[in-house]
PDB file of C-alpha atoms in Angstrom:
ATOM      1  CA  MET G   1      -8.550  25.811   1.020  1.00  0.00           C
ATOM      2  CA  THR G   2      -7.205  27.168  -2.264  1.00  0.00           C
ATOM      3  CA  HIS G   3      -3.846  26.278  -3.763  1.00  0.00           C
ATOM      4  CA  PRO G   4      -2.537  27.617  -7.077  1.00  0.00           C
ATOM      5  CA  ASN G   5      -1.178  24.267  -8.216  1.00  0.00           C
ATOM      6  CA  ILE G   6      -4.135  21.973  -7.433  1.00  0.00           C
ATOM      7  CA  GLN G   7      -6.125  21.242 -10.594  1.00  0.00           C
ATOM      8  CA  THR G   8      -9.053  18.876 -10.182  1.00  0.00           C
ATOM      9  CA  GLU G   9     -12.743  18.636 -11.020  1.00  0.00           C
ATOM     10  CA  GLU G  10     -13.543  17.588  -7.442  1.00  0.00           C
ATOM     11  CA  LEU G  11     -11.504  18.409  -4.341  1.00  0.00           C
ATOM     12  CA  ILE G  12     -12.326  17.086  -0.877  1.00  0.00           C
ATOM     13  CA  ILE G  13      -9.884  18.436   1.688  1.00  0.00           C
ATOM     14  CA  GLY G  14      -9.798  18.141   5.460  1.00  0.00           C
ATOM     15  CA  ASP G  15      -8.704  20.413   8.271  1.00  0.00           C
ATOM     16  CA  ASN G  16      -5.145  21.493   9.111  1.00  0.00           C
ATOM     17  CA  VAL G  17      -3.692  20.442   5.772  1.00  0.00           C
ATOM     18  CA  ASP G  18      -0.192  21.826   5.133  1.00  0.00           C
ATOM     19  CA  ILE G  19       0.772  21.829   1.439  1.00  0.00           C
ATOM     20  CA  HIS G  20       3.969  23.551   0.314  1.00  0.00           C
ATOM     21  CA  GLU G  21       3.475  26.232  -2.318  1.00  0.00           C
ATOM     22  CA  SER G  22       5.668  24.330  -4.804  1.00  0.00           C
ATOM     23  CA  VAL G  23       3.479  21.186  -4.749  1.00  0.00           C
ATOM     24  CA  ILE G  24       1.699  20.215  -7.980  1.00  0.00           C
ATOM     25  CA  ILE G  25      -1.491  18.126  -7.802  1.00  0.00           C
ATOM     26  CA  ARG G  26      -3.386  17.337 -11.020  1.00  0.00           C
ATOM     27  CA  GLY G  27      -4.096  14.531 -13.467  1.00  0.00           C
ATOM     28  CA  LEU G  28      -1.532  13.091 -15.848  1.00  0.00           C
ATOM     29  CA  GLN G  29      -3.018  15.022 -18.748  1.00  0.00           C
ATOM     30  CA  GLY G  30      -4.622  18.087 -17.220  1.00  0.00           C
ATOM     31  CA  LYS G  31      -7.176  18.245 -14.431  1.00  0.00           C
ATOM     32  CA  ALA G  32      -7.607  15.309 -12.091  1.00  0.00           C
ATOM     33  CA  LYS G  33     -11.098  13.881 -11.690  1.00  0.00           C
ATOM     34  CA  LYS G  34     -11.083  13.623  -7.896  1.00  0.00           C
ATOM     35  CA  ILE G  35      -8.588  14.455  -5.145  1.00  0.00           C
ATOM     36  CA  VAL G  36      -9.318  13.554  -1.508  1.00  0.00           C
ATOM     37  CA  LEU G  37      -7.018  14.775   1.283  1.00  0.00           C
ATOM     38  CA  GLY G  38      -7.809  13.942   4.907  1.00  0.00           C
ATOM     39  CA  ASP G  39      -7.154  15.917   8.075  1.00  0.00           C
ATOM     40  CA  ASN G  40      -3.760  16.987   9.456  1.00  0.00           C
ATOM     41  CA  ILE G  41      -1.806  16.098   6.315  1.00  0.00           C
ATOM     42  CA  TYR G  42       1.629  17.410   5.387  1.00  0.00           C
ATOM     43  CA  ILE G  43       2.901  17.515   1.774  1.00  0.00           C
ATOM     44  CA  GLY G  44       6.437  18.869   1.389  1.00  0.00           C
ATOM     45  CA  ALA G  45       8.295  20.925  -1.190  1.00  0.00           C
ATOM     46  CA  ASN G  46       8.432  19.883  -4.837  1.00  0.00           C
ATOM     47  CA  VAL G  47       6.060  16.960  -4.447  1.00  0.00           C
ATOM     48  CA  GLN G  48       4.185  16.062  -7.632  1.00  0.00           C
ATOM     49  CA  ILE G  49       0.921  14.119  -7.483  1.00  0.00           C
ATOM     50  CA  LEU G  50      -0.179  13.430 -11.055  1.00  0.00           C
ATOM     51  CA  CYS G  51      -3.177  11.123 -10.691  1.00  0.00           C
ATOM     52  CA  ASP G  52      -6.677  11.293 -12.090  1.00  0.00           C
ATOM     53  CA  ASN G  53      -8.032   9.828  -8.841  1.00  0.00           C
ATOM     54  CA  PHE G  54      -5.996  10.214  -5.641  1.00  0.00           C
ATOM     55  CA  SER G  55      -6.835   9.798  -1.965  1.00  0.00           C
ATOM     56  CA  LEU G  56      -4.643  10.323   1.127  1.00  0.00           C
ATOM     57  CA  GLY G  57      -5.756   9.564   4.691  1.00  0.00           C
ATOM     58  CA  ASP G  58      -5.500  11.540   7.932  1.00  0.00           C
ATOM     59  CA  TYR G  59      -2.130  12.409   9.497  1.00  0.00           C
ATOM     60  CA  SER G  60      -0.201  11.243   6.435  1.00  0.00           C
ATOM     61  CA  ARG G  61       3.080  12.880   5.465  1.00  0.00           C
ATOM     62  CA  ILE G  62       4.659  13.052   2.018  1.00  0.00           C
ATOM     63  CA  GLN G  63       8.209  14.332   2.214  1.00  0.00           C
ATOM     64  CA  HIS G  64       9.851  16.595  -0.360  1.00  0.00           C
ATOM     65  CA  SER G  65      10.600  15.716  -3.980  1.00  0.00           C
ATOM     66  CA  THR G  66       8.318  12.686  -4.055  1.00  0.00           C
ATOM     67  CA  THR G  67       6.395  11.820  -7.239  1.00  0.00           C
ATOM     68  CA  ILE G  68       3.083   9.937  -7.329  1.00  0.00           C
ATOM     69  CA  HIS G  69       1.581   9.343 -10.759  1.00  0.00           C
ATOM     70  CA  GLY G  70      -0.809   7.139 -12.709  1.00  0.00           C
ATOM     71  CA  TYR G  71      -3.996   6.830 -14.735  1.00  0.00           C
ATOM     72  CA  LYS G  72      -5.681   4.421 -12.324  1.00  0.00           C
ATOM     73  CA  PRO G  73      -6.670   5.309  -8.749  1.00  0.00           C
ATOM     74  CA  CYS G  74      -3.984   5.672  -6.095  1.00  0.00           C
ATOM     75  CA  ILE G  75      -5.516   5.205  -2.652  1.00  0.00           C
ATOM     76  CA  ILE G  76      -3.342   5.682   0.452  1.00  0.00           C
ATOM     77  CA  GLY G  77      -4.703   5.156   3.975  1.00  0.00           C
ATOM     78  CA  HIS G  78      -4.267   6.956   7.275  1.00  0.00           C
ATOM     79  CA  ASN G  79      -0.926   7.656   8.999  1.00  0.00           C
ATOM     80  CA  ALA G  80       1.222   7.076   5.927  1.00  0.00           C
ATOM     81  CA  TRP G  81       4.860   8.184   5.982  1.00  0.00           C
ATOM     82  CA  ILE G  82       6.348   8.578   2.492  1.00  0.00           C
ATOM     83  CA  GLY G  83      10.016   9.511   2.556  1.00  0.00           C
ATOM     84  CA  GLN G  84      11.778  12.062   0.389  1.00  0.00           C
ATOM     85  CA  SER G  85      12.424  11.454  -3.307  1.00  0.00           C
ATOM     86  CA  SER G  86      10.198   8.380  -3.451  1.00  0.00           C
ATOM     87  CA  ILE G  87       8.188   7.283  -6.498  1.00  0.00           C
ATOM     88  CA  ILE G  88       4.749   5.666  -6.350  1.00  0.00           C
ATOM     89  CA  ASP G  89       3.386   4.557  -9.717  1.00  0.00           C
ATOM     90  CA  SER G  90      -0.332   3.939 -10.186  1.00  0.00           C
ATOM     91  CA  ILE G  91      -0.511   3.223 -13.911  1.00  0.00           C
ATOM     92  CA  GLY G  92      -1.592  -0.305 -12.962  1.00  0.00           C
ATOM     93  CA  GLY G  93      -3.536   0.912  -9.917  1.00  0.00           C
ATOM     94  CA  THR G  94      -2.145   1.217  -6.379  1.00  0.00           C
ATOM     95  CA  THR G  95      -3.756   0.721  -2.982  1.00  0.00           C
ATOM     96  CA  ILE G  96      -1.788   1.297   0.218  1.00  0.00           C
ATOM     97  CA  GLY G  97      -3.401   0.538   3.584  1.00  0.00           C
ATOM     98  CA  ASN G  98      -3.247   2.304   6.925  1.00  0.00           C
ATOM     99  CA  ASN G  99      -0.083   2.920   8.955  1.00  0.00           C
ATOM    100  CA  CYS G 100       2.358   2.233   6.117  1.00  0.00           C
ATOM    101  CA  GLY G 101       5.906   3.516   5.879  1.00  0.00           C
ATOM    102  CA  ILE G 102       7.714   4.032   2.585  1.00  0.00           C
ATOM    103  CA  GLY G 103      11.307   4.985   3.304  1.00  0.00           C
ATOM    104  CA  ALA G 104      13.258   7.646   1.423  1.00  0.00           C
ATOM    105  CA  HIS G 105      14.226   7.008  -2.208  1.00  0.00           C
ATOM    106  CA  SER G 106      11.942   3.982  -2.539  1.00  0.00           C
ATOM    107  CA  GLN G 107      10.132   3.159  -5.782  1.00  0.00           C
ATOM    108  CA  LEU G 108       6.831   1.302  -6.061  1.00  0.00           C
ATOM    109  CA  TRP G 109       5.977   0.328  -9.645  1.00  0.00           C
ATOM    110  CA  SER G 110       2.680  -1.038 -10.964  1.00  0.00           C
ATOM    111  CA  HIS G 111       3.694  -1.268 -14.622  1.00  0.00           C
ATOM    112  CA  ILE G 112       6.528  -2.137 -16.978  1.00  0.00           C
ATOM    113  CA  ARG G 113       6.561  -0.385 -20.352  1.00  0.00           C
ATOM    114  CA  TYR G 114       9.136   0.898 -22.784  1.00  0.00           C
ATOM    115  CA  GLY G 115      10.410  -1.675 -25.313  1.00  0.00           C
ATOM    116  CA  ASP G 116       9.254  -1.690 -28.956  1.00  0.00           C
ATOM    117  CA  THR G 117       6.330  -4.136 -29.089  1.00  0.00           C
ATOM    118  CA  LEU G 118       6.269  -4.037 -32.918  1.00  0.00           C
ATOM    119  CA  GLU G 119       9.802  -5.357 -32.798  1.00  0.00           C
ATOM    120  CA  GLY G 120       8.655  -8.085 -30.441  1.00  0.00           C
ATOM    121  CA  CYS G 121       9.354  -6.739 -26.956  1.00  0.00           C
ATOM    122  CA  ARG G 122       7.472  -9.008 -24.546  1.00  0.00           C
ATOM    123  CA  PHE G 123       7.354  -6.598 -21.607  1.00  0.00           C
ATOM    124  CA  ASN G 124       4.375  -4.246 -21.653  1.00  0.00           C
ATOM    125  CA  SER G 125       1.991  -4.692 -18.763  1.00  0.00           C
ATOM    126  CA  GLY G 126       0.379  -3.130 -15.731  1.00  0.00           C
ATOM    127  CA  HIS G 127      -0.880  -4.885 -12.619  1.00  0.00           C
ATOM    128  CA  PRO G 128      -2.456  -3.655  -9.368  1.00  0.00           C
ATOM    129  CA  MET G 129      -0.157  -2.909  -6.440  1.00  0.00           C
ATOM    130  CA  ASN G 130      -1.876  -3.936  -3.193  1.00  0.00           C
ATOM    131  CA  ILE G 131      -0.112  -2.955   0.018  1.00  0.00           C
ATOM    132  CA  GLY G 132      -1.785  -3.965   3.287  1.00  0.00           C
ATOM    133  CA  ASN G 133      -1.840  -2.286   6.695  1.00  0.00           C
ATOM    134  CA  ASP G 134       1.317  -1.641   8.744  1.00  0.00           C
ATOM    135  CA  VAL G 135       3.611  -2.502   5.836  1.00  0.00           C
ATOM    136  CA  TRP G 136       7.078  -0.953   5.971  1.00  0.00           C
ATOM    137  CA  PHE G 137       9.549  -0.492   3.127  1.00  0.00           C
ATOM    138  CA  VAL G 138      12.523   0.710   5.165  1.00  0.00           C
ATOM    139  CA  GLY G 139      14.205   2.761   2.442  1.00  0.00           C
ATOM    140  CA  HIS G 140      15.792   2.613  -1.024  1.00  0.00           C
ATOM    141  CA  CYS G 141      13.424  -0.270  -1.842  1.00  0.00           C
ATOM    142  CA  ILE G 142      12.326  -1.102  -5.382  1.00  0.00           C
ATOM    143  CA  VAL G 143       8.974  -2.878  -5.503  1.00  0.00           C
ATOM    144  CA  SER G 144       7.192  -4.564  -8.419  1.00  0.00           C
ATOM    145  CA  PRO G 145       3.372  -4.810  -8.582  1.00  0.00           C
ATOM    146  CA  ILE G 146       2.923  -7.236  -5.694  1.00  0.00           C
ATOM    147  CA  THR G 147       0.546  -7.915  -2.844  1.00  0.00           C
ATOM    148  CA  ALA G 148       2.136  -7.144   0.526  1.00  0.00           C
ATOM    149  CA  ALA G 149       0.206  -8.683   3.409  1.00  0.00           C
ATOM    150  CA  ASP G 150      -0.397  -6.767   6.643  1.00  0.00           C
ATOM    151  CA  LYS G 151       2.682  -6.090   8.820  1.00  0.00           C
ATOM    152  CA  SER G 152       5.162  -7.311   6.218  1.00  0.00           C
ATOM    153  CA  MET G 153       8.464  -5.459   5.947  1.00  0.00           C
ATOM    154  CA  ALA G 154      11.293  -5.036   3.420  1.00  0.00           C
ATOM    155  CA  MET G 155      14.748  -4.078   4.706  1.00  0.00           C
ATOM    156  CA  VAL G 156      16.749  -1.196   3.231  1.00  0.00           C
ATOM    157  CA  GLY G 157      17.809  -1.692  -0.378  1.00  0.00           C
ATOM    158  CA  SER G 158      15.455  -4.609  -1.031  1.00  0.00           C
ATOM    159  CA  VAL G 159      14.289  -5.400  -4.553  1.00  0.00           C
ATOM    160  CA  VAL G 160      10.843  -6.930  -4.074  1.00  0.00           C
ATOM    161  CA  ALA G 161       9.458  -8.914  -6.998  1.00  0.00           C
ATOM    162  CA  LYS G 162       7.215 -11.446  -5.205  1.00  0.00           C
ATOM    163  CA  ASP G 163       4.299 -11.165  -2.791  1.00  0.00           C
ATOM    164  CA  MET G 164       5.119 -10.513   0.876  1.00  0.00           C
ATOM    165  CA  GLU G 165       3.520 -12.673   3.555  1.00  0.00           C
ATOM    166  CA  TYR G 166       1.920 -11.572   6.827  1.00  0.00           C
ATOM    167  CA  ASN G 167       4.349 -10.136   9.433  1.00  0.00           C
ATOM    168  CA  THR G 168       7.360 -11.431   7.517  1.00  0.00           C
ATOM    169  CA  ILE G 169      10.620  -9.528   6.967  1.00  0.00           C
ATOM    170  CA  TYR G 170      12.340  -9.560   3.561  1.00  0.00           C
ATOM    171  CA  GLY G 171      15.740  -8.441   2.396  1.00  0.00           C
ATOM    172  CA  GLY G 172      18.174  -8.622  -0.510  1.00  0.00           C
ATOM    173  CA  CYS G 173      18.108  -8.563  -4.308  1.00  0.00           C
ATOM    174  CA  PRO G 174      15.866 -10.261  -5.132  1.00  0.00           C
ATOM    175  CA  ALA G 175      14.240  -9.964  -1.722  1.00  0.00           C
ATOM    176  CA  LYS G 176      13.794 -13.182   0.220  1.00  0.00           C
ATOM    177  CA  ALA G 177      12.192 -13.899   3.586  1.00  0.00           C
ATOM    178  CA  VAL G 178      14.708 -13.430   6.400  1.00  0.00           C
ATOM    179  CA  SER G 179      12.399 -13.722   9.412  1.00  0.00           C
ATOM    180  CA  ASP G 180      14.115 -16.984  10.367  1.00  0.00           C
ATOM    181  CA  LYS G 181      17.173 -14.831  11.166  1.00  0.00           C
ATOM    182  CA  LEU G 182      15.679 -11.461  12.125  1.00  0.00           C
ATOM    183  CA  GLY G 183      12.354 -12.479  13.624  1.00  0.00           C
ATOM    184  CA  PHE G 184       9.172 -10.592  12.765  1.00  0.00           C
ATOM    185  CA  GLN G 185       8.317  -6.907  12.485  1.00  0.00           C
ATOM    186  CA  PHE G 186       5.646  -7.213  15.201  1.00  0.00           C
ATOM    187  CA  ALA G 187       5.658  -9.205  18.440  1.00  0.00           C
ATOM    188  CA  PRO G 188       2.509  -9.808  20.524  1.00  0.00           C
ATOM    189  CA  VAL G 189       1.793  -7.218  23.224  1.00  0.00           C
ATOM    190  CA  PRO G 190      -0.683  -8.018  26.043  1.00  0.00           C
ATOM    191  CA  VAL G 191      -3.738  -5.761  26.233  1.00  0.00           C
ATOM    192  CA  GLU G 192      -2.864  -4.773  29.805  1.00  0.00           C
ATOM    193  CA  GLU G 193       0.548  -3.559  28.666  1.00  0.00           C
ATOM    194  CA  LYS G 194      -1.004  -1.533  25.835  1.00  0.00           C
ATOM    195  CA  LEU G 195      -3.409   0.139  28.250  1.00  0.00           C
ATOM    196  CA  GLU G 196      -0.616   1.059  30.657  1.00  0.00           C
ATOM    197  CA  LYS G 197       1.555   2.453  27.873  1.00  0.00           C
ATOM    198  CA  MET G 198      -1.294   4.572  26.546  1.00  0.00           C
ATOM    199  CA  LYS G 199      -2.012   5.965  30.019  1.00  0.00           C
ATOM    200  CA  GLN G 200       1.647   6.907  30.300  1.00  0.00           C
ATOM    201  CA  TYR G 201       1.548   8.558  26.867  1.00  0.00           C
ATOM    202  CA  ILE G 202      -1.361  10.706  27.998  1.00  0.00           C
ATOM    203  CA  ILE G 203       0.718  11.911  30.949  1.00  0.00           C
ATOM    204  CA  GLU G 204       3.815  12.529  28.821  1.00  0.00           C
ATOM    205  CA  SER G 205       1.888  14.414  26.133  1.00  0.00           C
ATOM    206  CA  LYS G 206       0.634  16.944  28.725  1.00  0.00           C
ATOM    207  CA  ILE G 207      -2.824  17.118  27.175  1.00  0.00           C
ATOM    208  CA  ASP G 208      -6.053  17.473  29.123  1.00  0.00           C
ATOM    209  CA  ALA G 209      -6.490  13.889  30.328  1.00  0.00           C
ATOM    210  CA  SER G 210     -10.212  14.404  30.834  1.00  0.00           C
ATOM    211  CA  LYS G 211     -10.644  14.703  27.042  1.00  0.00           C
ATOM    212  CA  ILE G 212      -9.001  11.351  26.196  1.00  0.00           C
ATOM    213  CA  LYS G 213     -10.020   7.889  27.351  1.00  0.00           C
ATOM    214  CA  VAL G 214      -8.237   4.632  26.570  1.00  0.00           C
ATOM    215  CA  VAL G 215     -10.364   1.478  26.331  1.00  0.00           C
ATOM    216  CA  SER G 216      -9.847  -2.166  25.440  1.00  0.00           C
ATOM    217  CA  ALA G 217     -13.030  -2.574  23.392  1.00  0.00           C
ATOM    218  CA  ILE G 218     -14.732  -0.244  20.957  1.00  0.00           C
ATOM    219  CA  ASN G 219     -18.038  -0.745  22.798  1.00  0.00           C
ATOM    220  CA  ASP G 220     -16.632   0.888  25.952  1.00  0.00           C
ATOM    221  CA  PHE G 221     -17.543   4.445  25.047  1.00  0.00           C
ATOM    222  CA  ASN G 222     -20.368   6.940  24.960  1.00  0.00           C
ATOM    223  CA  ALA G 223     -20.809   8.202  21.405  1.00  0.00           C
ATOM    224  CA  ASP G 224     -22.581  11.348  22.519  1.00  0.00           C
ATOM    225  CA  ASP G 225     -19.876  12.958  24.638  1.00  0.00           C
ATOM    226  CA  SER G 226     -16.895  15.025  23.526  1.00  0.00           C
ATOM    227  CA  ILE G 227     -14.267  12.594  24.758  1.00  0.00           C
ATOM    228  CA  ALA G 228     -12.010  10.941  22.191  1.00  0.00           C
ATOM    229  CA  TYR G 229     -11.888   7.213  22.912  1.00  0.00           C
ATOM    230  CA  PHE G 230      -8.856   5.178  21.841  1.00  0.00           C
ATOM    231  CA  ASP G 231      -9.424   1.430  21.568  1.00  0.00           C
ATOM    232  CA  VAL G 232      -6.154  -0.507  21.837  1.00  0.00           C
ATOM    233  CA  MET G 233      -7.703  -3.714  20.501  1.00  0.00           C
ATOM    234  CA  SER G 234      -9.121  -2.438  17.199  1.00  0.00           C
ATOM    235  CA  ARG G 235      -6.611   0.468  16.963  1.00  0.00           C
ATOM    236  CA  GLN G 236      -9.509   2.823  16.233  1.00  0.00           C
ATOM    237  CA  TYR G 237     -10.491   6.095  17.872  1.00  0.00           C
ATOM    238  CA  THR G 238     -13.685   8.143  17.974  1.00  0.00           C
ATOM    239  CA  LYS G 239     -12.620  11.135  15.928  1.00  0.00           C
ATOM    240  CA  LYS G 240     -13.974  14.356  17.457  1.00  0.00           C
ATOM    241  CA  LYS G 241     -11.370  16.803  16.045  1.00  0.00           C
ATOM    242  CA  THR G 242     -10.778  18.414  19.435  1.00  0.00           C
ATOM    243  CA  VAL G 243      -7.547  20.273  20.175  1.00  0.00           C
ATOM    244  CA  ASP G 244      -6.460  17.650  22.705  1.00  0.00           C
ATOM    245  CA  GLU G 245      -7.257  14.729  20.412  1.00  0.00           C
ATOM    246  CA  ILE G 246      -5.197  16.221  17.576  1.00  0.00           C
ATOM    247  CA  ALA G 247      -2.319  17.024  19.917  1.00  0.00           C
ATOM    248  CA  PHE G 248      -2.403  13.482  21.278  1.00  0.00           C
ATOM    249  CA  MET G 249      -2.437  11.920  17.803  1.00  0.00           C
ATOM    250  CA  LYS G 250       0.555  14.024  16.786  1.00  0.00           C
ATOM    251  CA  TYR G 251       2.348  12.946  19.970  1.00  0.00           C
ATOM    252  CA  LEU G 252       1.682   9.261  19.247  1.00  0.00           C
ATOM    253  CA  LEU G 253       2.835   9.380  15.623  1.00  0.00           C
ATOM    254  CA  PRO G 254       4.890   8.040  14.020  1.00  0.00           C
ATOM    255  CA  VAL G 255       6.371   5.411  16.365  1.00  0.00           C
ATOM    256  CA  ARG G 256       4.483   5.308  19.689  1.00  0.00           C
ATOM    257  CA  ALA G 257       1.072   4.208  18.391  1.00  0.00           C
ATOM    258  CA  LYS G 258      -1.108   4.459  15.312  1.00  0.00           C
ATOM    259  CA  PHE G 259      -4.894   4.724  15.348  1.00  0.00           C
ATOM    260  CA  VAL G 260      -7.456   5.211  12.575  1.00  0.00           C
ATOM    261  CA  PRO G 261     -10.938   6.744  12.812  1.00  0.00           C
ATOM    262  CA  PHE G 262     -13.735   4.482  14.027  1.00  0.00           C
ATOM    263  CA  ALA G 263     -15.122   2.856  10.892  1.00  0.00           C
ATOM    264  CA  LYS G 264     -18.845   3.110  11.739  1.00  0.00           C
ATOM    265  CA  THR G 265     -20.954   6.245  11.993  1.00  0.00           C
ATOM    266  CA  LEU G 266     -21.398   7.127  15.655  1.00  0.00           C
TER     267      LEU G 266
END
């Protein structure tokens, strides 16, 4: 794929990538060093990605007018949803896991820098931003360089200045844990219920059911066949890039189910 506004020394790009003609992807000061874009990605109008080292996983979507910038690597996993007019700063380095949602007009900052240090300004620093898997910033959130544990969540308008704990909901300014009132983002779901839901999704999606198989353990598949196996326990699938697999993934996302490619070489 060629794009007039992608400037990088090394470009690794997957299949079915939809990048609007107005998008700019390069380094902060000229060419990026390395840009990696997975399969079935969408990047909307007027998005700017100004990073020397940037990676975006499969089935991720960056909505229009979003800016991602920084000198240090910005690594974003599979199935990301980044809402319109958001800002992701990677001057201190930013890592975002799989299945994360960043609601519209949110800002994730990994540095603080402006005041005159000669005059004695004490605020000039950058720290890594580490966002785990299944983290959700609902929208209009402002986030300092924190560590957000898996499945944590910040309600709309939250100002997050401290680390977020596993499967805990936060809200307010400054954001505080509110799971004692709201509960948790995720509740346990029995394996049997997951299997039944996935079977129903196959029917509803109208794909060729013979090309998709749902299992409860990653060992329950034959690596040599053309069937795409979806393991509800590990939330991984055997990526074969078939038409039915892609159609099924698009049907599942963003709210029915999220799966990432099987981590080991088959």
